[in-house]
Structures are given as C-alpha cells and as structure tokens.
PDB file of C-alpha atoms in Angstrom:
ATOM      1  CA  UNK A   9       0.000   0.000   0.000  1.00  0.00           C
ATOM      2  CA  UNK A  10       1.420   3.397  -0.881  1.00  0.00           C
ATOM      3  CA  UNK A  11       1.576   6.370   1.423  1.00  0.00           C
ATOM      4  CA  UNK A  12      -0.994   8.062  -0.780  1.00  0.00           C
ATOM      5  CA  UNK A  13      -3.657   5.471  -0.089  1.00  0.00           C
ATOM      6  CA  UNK A  14      -3.084   5.550   3.652  1.00  0.00           C
ATOM      7  CA  UNK A  15      -3.215   9.334   3.657  1.00  0.00           C
ATOM      8  CA  UNK A  16      -6.696   9.909   2.358  1.00  0.00           C
ATOM      9  CA  UNK A  17      -8.522   9.603   5.672  1.00  0.00           C
ATOM     10  CA  UNK A  18      -6.412  11.920   7.830  1.00  0.00           C
ATOM     11  CA  UNK A  19      -8.447  14.370   9.897  1.00  0.00           C
ATOM     12  CA  UNK A  20      -7.237  16.925  12.399  1.00  0.00           C
ATOM     13  CA  UNK A  21      -8.439  16.163  15.911  1.00  0.00           C
ATOM     14  CA  UNK A  22      -6.729  18.737  18.105  1.00  0.00           C
ATOM     15  CA  UNK A  23      -4.315  21.632  17.824  1.00  0.00           C
ATOM     16  CA  UNK A  24      -3.245  24.742  19.703  1.00  0.00           C
ATOM     17  CA  UNK A  25      -0.673  23.258  22.060  1.00  0.00           C
ATOM     18  CA  UNK A  26       3.088  23.598  22.159  1.00  0.00           C
ATOM     19  CA  UNK A  27       4.818  20.198  22.017  1.00  0.00           C
ATOM     20  CA  UNK A  28       2.640  17.087  22.102  1.00  0.00           C
ATOM     21  CA  UNK A  29       4.069  13.796  23.360  1.00  0.00           C
ATOM     22  CA  UNK A  30       3.052  10.424  24.773  1.00  0.00           C
ATOM     23  CA  UNK A  31      -0.403   9.849  23.224  1.00  0.00           C
ATOM     24  CA  UNK A  32      -2.378   7.006  24.846  1.00  0.00           C
ATOM     25  CA  UNK A  33      -5.948   5.862  24.175  1.00  0.00           C
ATOM     26  CA  UNK A  34      -7.812   5.125  27.427  1.00  0.00           C
ATOM     27  CA  UNK A  35     -11.509   4.887  28.245  1.00  0.00           C
ATOM     28  CA  UNK A  36     -12.824   6.610  25.153  1.00  0.00           C
ATOM     29  CA  UNK A  37     -10.300   9.434  25.010  1.00  0.00           C
ATOM     30  CA  UNK A  38      -6.827  10.172  23.716  1.00  0.00           C
ATOM     31  CA  UNK A  39      -4.548  11.399  26.496  1.00  0.00           C
ATOM     32  CA  UNK A  40      -1.340  13.243  25.591  1.00  0.00           C
ATOM     33  CA  UNK A  41       1.263  15.495  27.153  1.00  0.00           C
ATOM     34  CA  UNK A  42       2.172  19.023  26.170  1.00  0.00           C
ATOM     35  CA  UNK A  43       5.791  18.920  27.259  1.00  0.00           C
ATOM     36  CA  UNK A  44       6.440  22.645  26.916  1.00  0.00           C
ATOM     37  CA  UNK A  45       2.909  23.672  27.868  1.00  0.00           C
ATOM     38  CA  UNK A  46       3.190  21.845  31.221  1.00  0.00           C
ATOM     39  CA  UNK A  47      -0.140  20.054  30.868  1.00  0.00           C
ATOM     40  CA  UNK A  48      -1.751  16.727  30.060  1.00  0.00           C
ATOM     41  CA  UNK A  49      -4.712  16.956  27.686  1.00  0.00           C
ATOM     42  CA  UNK A  50      -7.487  14.623  26.662  1.00  0.00           C
ATOM     43  CA  UNK A  51      -9.409  14.782  23.412  1.00  0.00           C
ATOM     44  CA  UNK A  52     -12.398  12.707  22.346  1.00  0.00           C
ATOM     45  CA  UNK A  53     -13.065  11.489  18.818  1.00  0.00           C
ATOM     46  CA  UNK A  54     -15.527  14.392  18.573  1.00  0.00           C
ATOM     47  CA  UNK A  55     -12.694  16.814  19.340  1.00  0.00           C
ATOM     48  CA  UNK A  56     -13.690  18.017  22.799  1.00  0.00           C
ATOM     49  CA  UNK A  57     -10.685  18.627  25.046  1.00  0.00           C
ATOM     50  CA  UNK A  58      -9.815  18.778  28.736  1.00  0.00           C
ATOM     51  CA  UNK A  59      -6.601  20.021  30.348  1.00  0.00           C
ATOM     52  CA  UNK A  60      -4.791  18.846  33.479  1.00  0.00           C
ATOM     53  CA  UNK A  61      -2.139  21.452  34.368  1.00  0.00           C
ATOM     54  CA  UNK A  62       1.167  20.093  35.727  1.00  0.00           C
ATOM     55  CA  UNK A  63       3.047  23.338  36.435  1.00  0.00           C
ATOM     56  CA  UNK A  64       6.775  23.002  36.998  1.00  0.00           C
ATOM     57  CA  UNK A  65       6.935  19.693  35.147  1.00  0.00           C
ATOM     58  CA  UNK A  66       7.727  18.966  31.494  1.00  0.00           C
ATOM     59  CA  UNK A  67       5.478  15.939  30.993  1.00  0.00           C
ATOM     60  CA  UNK A  68       6.215  13.370  28.302  1.00  0.00           C
ATOM     61  CA  UNK A  69       5.487   9.639  28.625  1.00  0.00           C
ATOM     62  CA  UNK A  70       2.097   8.590  29.969  1.00  0.00           C
ATOM     63  CA  UNK A  71       0.709   5.242  31.059  1.00  0.00           C
ATOM     64  CA  UNK A  72      -2.191   3.736  32.948  1.00  0.00           C
ATOM     65  CA  UNK A  73      -1.953   1.180  35.725  1.00  0.00           C
ATOM     66  CA  UNK A  74      -4.599  -1.571  35.813  1.00  0.00           C
ATOM     67  CA  UNK A  75      -6.570   0.389  38.442  1.00  0.00           C
ATOM     68  CA  UNK A  76      -6.807   3.396  36.099  1.00  0.00           C
ATOM     69  CA  UNK A  77      -4.155   5.502  37.839  1.00  0.00           C
ATOM     70  CA  UNK A  78      -2.410   7.726  35.291  1.00  0.00           C
ATOM     71  CA  UNK A  79       1.390   7.832  35.494  1.00  0.00           C
ATOM     72  CA  UNK A  80       3.106  10.933  34.074  1.00  0.00           C
ATOM     73  CA  UNK A  81       6.810  11.273  33.314  1.00  0.00           C
ATOM     74  CA  UNK A  82       8.302  14.569  34.494  1.00  0.00           C
ATOM     75  CA  UNK A  83      11.289  14.746  32.135  1.00  0.00           C
ATOM     76  CA  UNK A  84      13.675  17.370  33.522  1.00  0.00           C
ATOM     77  CA  UNK A  85      12.976  16.627  37.194  1.00  0.00           C
ATOM     78  CA  UNK A  86      13.568  12.917  36.472  1.00  0.00           C
ATOM     79  CA  UNK A  87      10.415  11.975  38.328  1.00  0.00           C
ATOM     80  CA  UNK A  88       7.286   9.969  37.675  1.00  0.00           C
ATOM     81  CA  UNK A  89       4.012  11.401  38.940  1.00  0.00           C
ATOM     82  CA  UNK A  90       0.691   9.721  39.622  1.00  0.00           C
ATOM     83  CA  UNK A  91      -2.779  11.150  39.024  1.00  0.00           C
ATOM     84  CA  UNK A  92      -5.755   9.450  40.644  1.00  0.00           C
ATOM     85  CA  UNK A  93      -8.368  11.618  38.930  1.00  0.00           C
ATOM     86  CA  UNK A  94      -8.142  14.133  41.739  1.00  0.00           C
ATOM     87  CA  UNK A  95      -4.578  15.121  42.583  1.00  0.00           C
ATOM     88  CA  UNK A  96      -1.126  14.799  41.033  1.00  0.00           C
ATOM     89  CA  UNK A  97       1.488  13.396  43.407  1.00  0.00           C
ATOM     90  CA  UNK A  98       5.084  12.178  43.237  1.00  0.00           C
ATOM     91  CA  UNK A  99       5.297   8.425  42.597  1.00  0.00           C
ATOM     92  CA  UNK A 100       9.057   7.980  42.180  1.00  0.00           C
ATOM     93  CA  UNK A 101      12.115  10.188  41.968  1.00  0.00           C
ATOM     94  CA  UNK A 102      14.654   8.528  39.658  1.00  0.00           C
ATOM     95  CA  UNK A 103      17.351  11.229  39.888  1.00  0.00           C
ATOM     96  CA  UNK A 104      19.846   8.959  41.666  1.00  0.00           C
ATOM     97  CA  UNK A 105      19.396   6.135  39.127  1.00  0.00           C
ATOM     98  CA  UNK A 106      19.449   7.830  35.743  1.00  0.00           C
ATOM     99  CA  UNK A 107      22.103   9.652  33.687  1.00  0.00           C
ATOM    100  CA  UNK A 108      19.816  12.065  31.819  1.00  0.00           C
ATOM    101  CA  UNK A 109      16.348  13.546  31.559  1.00  0.00           C
ATOM    102  CA  UNK A 110      13.487  11.076  31.274  1.00  0.00           C
ATOM    103  CA  UNK A 111      11.381  10.580  28.144  1.00  0.00           C
ATOM    104  CA  UNK A 112       8.831   7.937  27.328  1.00  0.00           C
ATOM    105  CA  UNK A 113       7.230   5.148  29.357  1.00  0.00           C
ATOM    106  CA  UNK A 114       5.180   2.011  28.851  1.00  0.00           C
ATOM    107  CA  UNK A 115       3.090   0.319  31.546  1.00  0.00           C
ATOM    108  CA  UNK A 116       2.437  -3.428  31.369  1.00  0.00           C
ATOM    109  CA  UNK A 117      -0.654  -5.394  32.378  1.00  0.00           C
ATOM    110  CA  UNK A 118       0.810  -6.000  35.857  1.00  0.00           C
ATOM    111  CA  UNK A 119       1.174  -2.247  36.417  1.00  0.00           C
ATOM    112  CA  UNK A 120       4.949  -2.244  36.043  1.00  0.00           C
ATOM    113  CA  UNK A 121       6.171   0.973  34.414  1.00  0.00           C
ATOM    114  CA  UNK A 122       9.242   1.027  32.159  1.00  0.00           C
ATOM    115  CA  UNK A 123      10.728   4.527  31.896  1.00  0.00           C
ATOM    116  CA  UNK A 124      13.527   5.637  29.566  1.00  0.00           C
ATOM    117  CA  UNK A 125      16.338   8.033  30.443  1.00  0.00           C
ATOM    118  CA  UNK A 126      17.540   9.775  27.301  1.00  0.00           C
ATOM    119  CA  UNK A 127      21.333   9.815  27.368  1.00  0.00           C
ATOM    120  CA  UNK A 128      22.746   9.703  23.842  1.00  0.00           C
ATOM    121  CA  UNK A 129      24.857   6.574  24.306  1.00  0.00           C
ATOM    122  CA  UNK A 130      24.397   5.450  27.895  1.00  0.00           C
ATOM    123  CA  UNK A 131      20.647   5.687  28.221  1.00  0.00           C
ATOM    124  CA  UNK A 132      18.859   3.371  30.613  1.00  0.00           C
ATOM    125  CA  UNK A 133      15.403   1.935  31.226  1.00  0.00           C
ATOM    126  CA  UNK A 134      14.142   1.916  34.813  1.00  0.00           C
ATOM    127  CA  UNK A 135      11.284  -0.311  35.987  1.00  0.00           C
ATOM    128  CA  UNK A 136       8.870   0.939  38.644  1.00  0.00           C
ATOM    129  CA  UNK A 137       7.016  -1.976  40.229  1.00  0.00           C
ATOM    130  CA  UNK A 138       3.445  -1.865  41.562  1.00  0.00           C
ATOM    131  CA  UNK A 139       4.917  -1.528  45.074  1.00  0.00           C
ATOM    132  CA  UNK A 140       6.900   1.482  43.756  1.00  0.00           C
ATOM    133  CA  UNK A 141      10.303  -0.242  43.981  1.00  0.00           C
ATOM    134  CA  UNK A 142      12.657   1.049  41.255  1.00  0.00           C
ATOM    135  CA  UNK A 143      15.274  -0.966  39.336  1.00  0.00           C
ATOM    136  CA  UNK A 144      17.504  -0.214  36.342  1.00  0.00           C
ATOM    137  CA  UNK A 145      16.649  -2.995  33.852  1.00  0.00           C
ATOM    138  CA  UNK A 146      18.552  -1.964  30.686  1.00  0.00           C
ATOM    139  CA  UNK A 147      21.692   0.075  30.036  1.00  0.00           C
ATOM    140  CA  UNK A 148      23.883   1.399  27.191  1.00  0.00           C
ATOM    141  CA  UNK A 149      20.956   2.472  25.031  1.00  0.00           C
ATOM    142  CA  UNK A 150      21.383   5.181  22.400  1.00  0.00           C
ATOM    143  CA  UNK A 151      18.747   7.707  23.495  1.00  0.00           C
ATOM    144  CA  UNK A 152      15.867   5.375  24.465  1.00  0.00           C
ATOM    145  CA  UNK A 153      12.580   6.894  23.383  1.00  0.00           C
ATOM    146  CA  UNK A 154       9.204   5.299  22.585  1.00  0.00           C
ATOM    147  CA  UNK A 155       8.475   1.851  24.037  1.00  0.00           C
ATOM    148  CA  UNK A 156       5.788  -0.762  23.418  1.00  0.00           C
ATOM    149  CA  UNK A 157       5.053  -4.236  24.776  1.00  0.00           C
ATOM    150  CA  UNK A 158       3.799  -7.049  22.523  1.00  0.00           C
ATOM    151  CA  UNK A 159       0.200  -8.226  23.017  1.00  0.00           C
ATOM    152  CA  UNK A 160       1.403 -11.439  24.693  1.00  0.00           C
ATOM    153  CA  UNK A 161       3.397  -9.433  27.240  1.00  0.00           C
ATOM    154  CA  UNK A 162       6.708 -11.175  26.531  1.00  0.00           C
ATOM    155  CA  UNK A 163       8.646  -8.603  24.516  1.00  0.00           C
ATOM    156  CA  UNK A 164       9.455  -4.928  24.987  1.00  0.00           C
ATOM    157  CA  UNK A 165      10.516  -2.894  21.954  1.00  0.00           C
ATOM    158  CA  UNK A 166      12.301   0.434  22.419  1.00  0.00           C
ATOM    159  CA  UNK A 167      13.170   3.155  19.909  1.00  0.00           C
ATOM    160  CA  UNK A 168      16.818   4.206  20.098  1.00  0.00           C
ATOM    161  CA  UNK A 169      16.660   7.618  18.477  1.00  0.00           C
ATOM    162  CA  UNK A 170      20.303   8.488  17.863  1.00  0.00           C
ATOM    163  CA  UNK A 171      21.070   4.964  16.579  1.00  0.00           C
ATOM    164  CA  UNK A 172      18.049   4.997  14.218  1.00  0.00           C
ATOM    165  CA  UNK A 173      17.046   1.534  15.363  1.00  0.00           C
ATOM    166  CA  UNK A 174      14.401  -0.372  17.289  1.00  0.00           C
ATOM    167  CA  UNK A 175      15.680  -2.879  19.849  1.00  0.00           C
ATOM    168  CA  UNK A 176      13.773  -5.742  21.469  1.00  0.00           C
ATOM    169  CA  UNK A 177      14.088  -7.338  24.905  1.00  0.00           C
ATOM    170  CA  UNK A 178      12.479 -10.428  26.375  1.00  0.00           C
ATOM    171  CA  UNK A 179      10.505  -9.567  29.513  1.00  0.00           C
ATOM    172  CA  UNK A 180      11.225 -12.169  32.180  1.00  0.00           C
ATOM    173  CA  UNK A 181       8.460 -13.161  34.642  1.00  0.00           C
ATOM    174  CA  UNK A 182       9.946 -10.881  37.318  1.00  0.00           C
ATOM    175  CA  UNK A 183       9.906  -7.929  34.913  1.00  0.00           C
ATOM    176  CA  UNK A 184      13.593  -8.035  34.016  1.00  0.00           C
ATOM    177  CA  UNK A 185      14.714  -7.262  30.458  1.00  0.00           C
ATOM    178  CA  UNK A 186      16.939  -9.905  28.838  1.00  0.00           C
ATOM    179  CA  UNK A 187      18.174 -11.076  25.413  1.00  0.00           C
ATOM    180  CA  UNK A 188      18.620  -7.659  23.860  1.00  0.00           C
ATOM    181  CA  UNK A 189      18.431  -7.832  20.059  1.00  0.00           C
ATOM    182  CA  UNK A 190      17.903  -5.606  17.039  1.00  0.00           C
ATOM    183  CA  UNK A 191      14.262  -5.496  15.920  1.00  0.00           C
ATOM    184  CA  UNK A 192      14.837  -3.093  13.005  1.00  0.00           C
ATOM    185  CA  UNK A 193      17.765  -0.864  12.101  1.00  0.00           C
ATOM    186  CA  UNK A 194      18.932   1.487   9.397  1.00  0.00           C
ATOM    187  CA  UNK A 195      15.690   3.448   9.862  1.00  0.00           C
ATOM    188  CA  UNK A 196      14.915   6.402   7.584  1.00  0.00           C
ATOM    189  CA  UNK A 197      15.089   8.772  10.536  1.00  0.00           C
ATOM    190  CA  UNK A 198      15.445   8.872  14.314  1.00  0.00           C
ATOM    191  CA  UNK A 199      12.467   7.021  15.836  1.00  0.00           C
ATOM    192  CA  UNK A 200      10.494   8.735  18.596  1.00  0.00           C
ATOM    193  CA  UNK A 201       7.107   7.422  19.769  1.00  0.00           C
ATOM    194  CA  UNK A 202       5.889   3.869  19.048  1.00  0.00           C
ATOM    195  CA  UNK A 203       2.527   2.090  18.937  1.00  0.00           C
ATOM    196  CA  UNK A 204       1.760  -1.632  18.757  1.00  0.00           C
ATOM    197  CA  UNK A 205      -1.105  -3.381  16.943  1.00  0.00           C
ATOM    198  CA  UNK A 206      -2.794  -6.716  17.611  1.00  0.00           C
ATOM    199  CA  UNK A 207      -0.613  -8.531  15.057  1.00  0.00           C
ATOM    200  CA  UNK A 208       2.585  -7.274  16.692  1.00  0.00           C
ATOM    201  CA  UNK A 209       3.167  -4.671  14.005  1.00  0.00           C
ATOM    202  CA  UNK A 210       4.985  -1.585  15.301  1.00  0.00           C
ATOM    203  CA  UNK A 211       4.105   1.963  14.236  1.00  0.00           C
ATOM    204  CA  UNK A 212       6.996   4.401  14.672  1.00  0.00           C
ATOM    205  CA  UNK A 213       7.175   8.179  14.405  1.00  0.00           C
ATOM    206  CA  UNK A 214      10.351   8.939  12.425  1.00  0.00           C
ATOM    207  CA  UNK A 215      10.995  12.556  13.374  1.00  0.00           C
ATOM    208  CA  UNK A 216      13.337  13.993  10.758  1.00  0.00           C
ATOM    209  CA  UNK A 217      12.028  11.664   8.029  1.00  0.00           C
ATOM    210  CA  UNK A 218       8.659  13.413   8.563  1.00  0.00           C
ATOM    211  CA  UNK A 219       6.927  10.062   8.300  1.00  0.00           C
ATOM    212  CA  UNK A 220       5.119   7.434  10.340  1.00  0.00           C
ATOM    213  CA  UNK A 221       5.968   3.845   9.384  1.00  0.00           C
ATOM    214  CA  UNK A 222       4.572   0.457  10.353  1.00  0.00           C
ATOM    215  CA  UNK A 223       7.122  -2.320  10.768  1.00  0.00           C
ATOM    216  CA  UNK A 224       6.118  -5.950  10.239  1.00  0.00           C
ATOM    217  CA  UNK A 225       5.851  -8.059  13.435  1.00  0.00           C
ATOM    218  CA  UNK A 226       9.303  -9.552  12.763  1.00  0.00           C
ATOM    219  CA  UNK A 227      10.829  -6.115  12.080  1.00  0.00           C
ATOM    220  CA  UNK A 228      12.009  -7.203   8.632  1.00  0.00           C
ATOM    221  CA  UNK A 229      10.121  -4.696   6.508  1.00  0.00           C
ATOM    222  CA  UNK A 230       8.060  -1.514   6.470  1.00  0.00           C
ATOM    223  CA  UNK A 231       4.480  -2.406   5.550  1.00  0.00           C
ATOM    224  CA  UNK A 232       2.866   1.065   5.633  1.00  0.00           C
ATOM    225  CA  UNK A 233       4.072   4.660   5.407  1.00  0.00           C
ATOM    226  CA  UNK A 234       2.175   7.804   6.334  1.00  0.00           C
ATOM    227  CA  UNK A 235       3.684  11.080   5.176  1.00  0.00           C
ATOM    228  CA  UNK A 236       3.543  13.732   7.918  1.00  0.00           C
ATOM    229  CA  UNK A 237       3.227  16.389   5.234  1.00  0.00           C
ATOM    230  CA  UNK A 238       6.448  18.260   5.970  1.00  0.00           C
ATOM    231  CA  UNK A 239       5.915  18.138   9.737  1.00  0.00           C
ATOM    232  CA  UNK A 240       8.061  16.453  12.386  1.00  0.00           C
ATOM    233  CA  UNK A 241       6.569  13.079  13.398  1.00  0.00           C
ATOM    234  CA  UNK A 242       6.698  12.903  17.198  1.00  0.00           C
ATOM    235  CA  UNK A 243       4.499  10.077  18.442  1.00  0.00           C
ATOM    236  CA  UNK A 244       1.538   7.856  17.639  1.00  0.00           C
ATOM    237  CA  UNK A 245      -1.105   5.741  19.363  1.00  0.00           C
ATOM    238  CA  UNK A 246      -3.737   3.228  18.278  1.00  0.00           C
ATOM    239  CA  UNK A 247      -7.240   3.425  19.677  1.00  0.00           C
ATOM    240  CA  UNK A 248     -10.692   4.670  18.824  1.00  0.00           C
ATOM    241  CA  UNK A 249     -14.016   2.836  18.886  1.00  0.00           C
ATOM    242  CA  UNK A 250     -12.762  -0.130  16.855  1.00  0.00           C
ATOM    243  CA  UNK A 251      -9.116   0.194  17.837  1.00  0.00           C
ATOM    244  CA  UNK A 252      -8.351   1.127  14.237  1.00  0.00           C
ATOM    245  CA  UNK A 253      -7.713   4.840  14.650  1.00  0.00           C
ATOM    246  CA  UNK A 254      -4.041   5.787  14.425  1.00  0.00           C
ATOM    247  CA  UNK A 255      -3.432   9.055  16.258  1.00  0.00           C
ATOM    248  CA  UNK A 256      -0.528  11.043  14.837  1.00  0.00           C
ATOM    249  CA  UNK A 257       1.198  13.711  16.932  1.00  0.00           C
ATOM    250  CA  UNK A 258       3.259  16.153  14.877  1.00  0.00           C
ATOM    251  CA  UNK A 259       4.951  19.496  15.313  1.00  0.00           C
ATOM    252  CA  UNK A 260       6.973  21.921  13.199  1.00  0.00           C
ATOM    253  CA  UNK A 261      10.464  21.362  14.607  1.00  0.00           C
ATOM    254  CA  UNK A 262      12.398  18.406  16.019  1.00  0.00           C
ATOM    255  CA  UNK A 263      14.016  20.623  18.668  1.00  0.00           C
ATOM    256  CA  UNK A 264      11.516  21.469  21.423  1.00  0.00           C
ATOM    257  CA  UNK A 265      13.467  24.490  22.673  1.00  0.00           C
ATOM    258  CA  UNK A 266      12.818  26.264  19.352  1.00  0.00           C
ATOM    259  CA  UNK A 267       9.075  25.878  19.876  1.00  0.00           C
ATOM    260  CA  UNK A 268       8.685  27.477  23.301  1.00  0.00           C
ATOM    261  CA  UNK A 269       5.754  29.876  23.215  1.00  0.00           C
ATOM    262  CA  UNK A 270       4.290  28.484  19.990  1.00  0.00           C
ATOM    263  CA  UNK A 271       1.012  26.602  19.490  1.00  0.00           C
ATOM    264  CA  UNK A 272       1.916  24.612  16.383  1.00  0.00           C
ATOM    265  CA  UNK A 273       1.677  21.025  17.619  1.00  0.00           C
ATOM    266  CA  UNK A 274      -1.327  18.982  16.553  1.00  0.00           C
ATOM    267  CA  UNK A 275      -2.997  15.576  16.624  1.00  0.00           C
ATOM    268  CA  UNK A 276      -4.417  13.971  13.486  1.00  0.00           C
ATOM    269  CA  UNK A 277      -6.419  10.764  13.222  1.00  0.00           C
ATOM    270  CA  UNK A 278      -6.287   8.136  10.488  1.00  0.00           C
ATOM    271  CA  UNK A 279      -8.157   4.834  10.031  1.00  0.00           C
ATOM    272  CA  UNK A 280      -5.859   1.825   9.567  1.00  0.00           C
ATOM    273  CA  UNK A 281      -6.489  -1.863   8.871  1.00  0.00           C
ATOM    274  CA  UNK A 282      -4.980  -3.628  11.874  1.00  0.00           C
ATOM    275  CA  UNK A 283      -6.472  -2.686  15.263  1.00  0.00           C
ATOM    276  CA  UNK A 284      -4.868  -2.161  18.643  1.00  0.00           C
ATOM    277  CA  UNK A 285      -4.654  -5.161  20.978  1.00  0.00           C
ATOM    278  CA  UNK A 286      -7.500  -5.730  23.441  1.00  0.00           C
ATOM    279  CA  UNK A 287     -11.263  -5.383  23.427  1.00  0.00           C
ATOM    280  CA  UNK A 288     -12.948  -2.563  21.563  1.00  0.00           C
ATOM    281  CA  UNK A 289     -16.456  -1.169  21.746  1.00  0.00           C
ATOM    282  CA  UNK A 290     -17.309  -2.616  18.352  1.00  0.00           C
ATOM    283  CA  UNK A 291     -16.821  -6.318  17.701  1.00  0.00           C
ATOM    284  CA  UNK A 292     -16.619  -7.664  14.179  1.00  0.00           C
ATOM    285  CA  UNK A 293     -17.604 -11.265  13.645  1.00  0.00           C
ATOM    286  CA  UNK A 294     -16.144 -13.024  10.652  1.00  0.00           C
TER     287      UNK A 294
END
C-alpha cells in the first residue's frame, strides 16, 4: 500500500498546544502530554478537550496502571508522577538512578512501568514496580525513546533515536529485560514514539524523516508509510471505537526548545487496517 492510499482519511483532531508527546488511548479518550505547555490533555473522537495542568513539570510519557491511575513522566525533574483523577502526586524520583532527563514510558498489564532516560549513548530503562520499587533494567541504550510491549506481554521494543534503530528485549516473569536484540535498524530517521497493533506490528514516528511507518511483526520490513506532510513526526497511538484509529502527533520542529511559546503542535487521526490489541467497543464477527 502506498503512502498516498493511507493518507486519504487523515483528519485533524486537536491543535493549539506547544509540544505534544506520549499519546495514549484510554476509556474513550486520547490522552497526551504538552511537554512545553506543562499540561496533560485529553481529546475525544468528537474533538472536545480537557486540560490537566502540571506546572513546573515537562510531561512526556504517559501510562495507565490496571486500576486506572495515570502515570506521568516529568522529564527534567527525572520523576514519575501519579494522578488518581483528583490530585497529582510524586510516585518515584529517579534522579539517583538515571544519567539524563526522562522521556517515554510504557506500563504493562501488571502495572509495572518502564521509563527511559535519554542519554545519547548510555541511556537506561528503569522499571517501577506496583509496590513502587525502582530498578535499572537496561543500560547502554542510544537515546531510548518510545516503548511498546507485545500483546502477549513477553517482549518490549524500544526506539533508540540516535542509533536509528528499534531494539527488542524479552521480559522475564519478574519484569527483568533480557536477550537484547535488534528489531529493526537502518531506519529512515530517528524514531520517537511507538505504537503496537494486535498482530505485533509496530508503528513508529520517524521525526526527521517526517513520516510514520509500520514495521512488520518480525521487524524485517516496512508495511505502511504515512507522510507527515512536511511536519516532524513525534508520536503515535492506536485506539478509537474499533481500535483502528491511528493518532498522529506532529509538530513543526524536532528541537523542542525552538518551539517554546508556539502553538503549532497537533494531533491527526487516520483509520488503519490492523487494530490495537484488546477489546474494543465494536466487535466484528467473521
């Protein structure tokens, strides 16, 4: 399928924020961070928005624990916050464990959160357990960014931005990361945010390539390309009523500091063939 075919159904869902990151579909809404705007927003498929201010934090990665608690990565402070629907509180301070500012996060079905620290060559992934214990579980990563976990819960895939590759780890029963291997490399641009579909296909935002690409479940090929229309591809998420809406977060510059004070980031939505893992509101019987 060519990029042109995929493109036809793109619709703008939200705009007017500074630097969108970390989109996640949860309970009928897309949640995403505005890193420079110090807020977490939600937007429905109808386009209505809410805003949760997180002053003093530069939020990026988001994730939900099984009980619905929202976890928010505070990048520069190297902290992870928790939001119970009422108040935002400190969950874990990772300053003593990590070499650089934090970035993205993925939360597994057990409520374990994997958080990346974005050093260019010695980045790490830290795991926060449900009892809030923290452990470094991967090291020597080249700017770890977006992360996803396969539908069967056994593999974690991480984008290494400066290396232009996706790496995979086996998740051991205790939550450790083992058997590091290359999932895909020689990418067309630095990968940022990732999303995973029910087949194990991986959508990646390739920032400077100004494109979103879907990698086959074995990482061997790119099956779909979505042109970001001259914009920087930051992150993506799969969700929507049937799990077949791909949410595309883009901005106008790959360097956030150049965008301070602007409102040029936006979220677009696109229907794709392969849905997100899990149950969706609409069930198709074949």
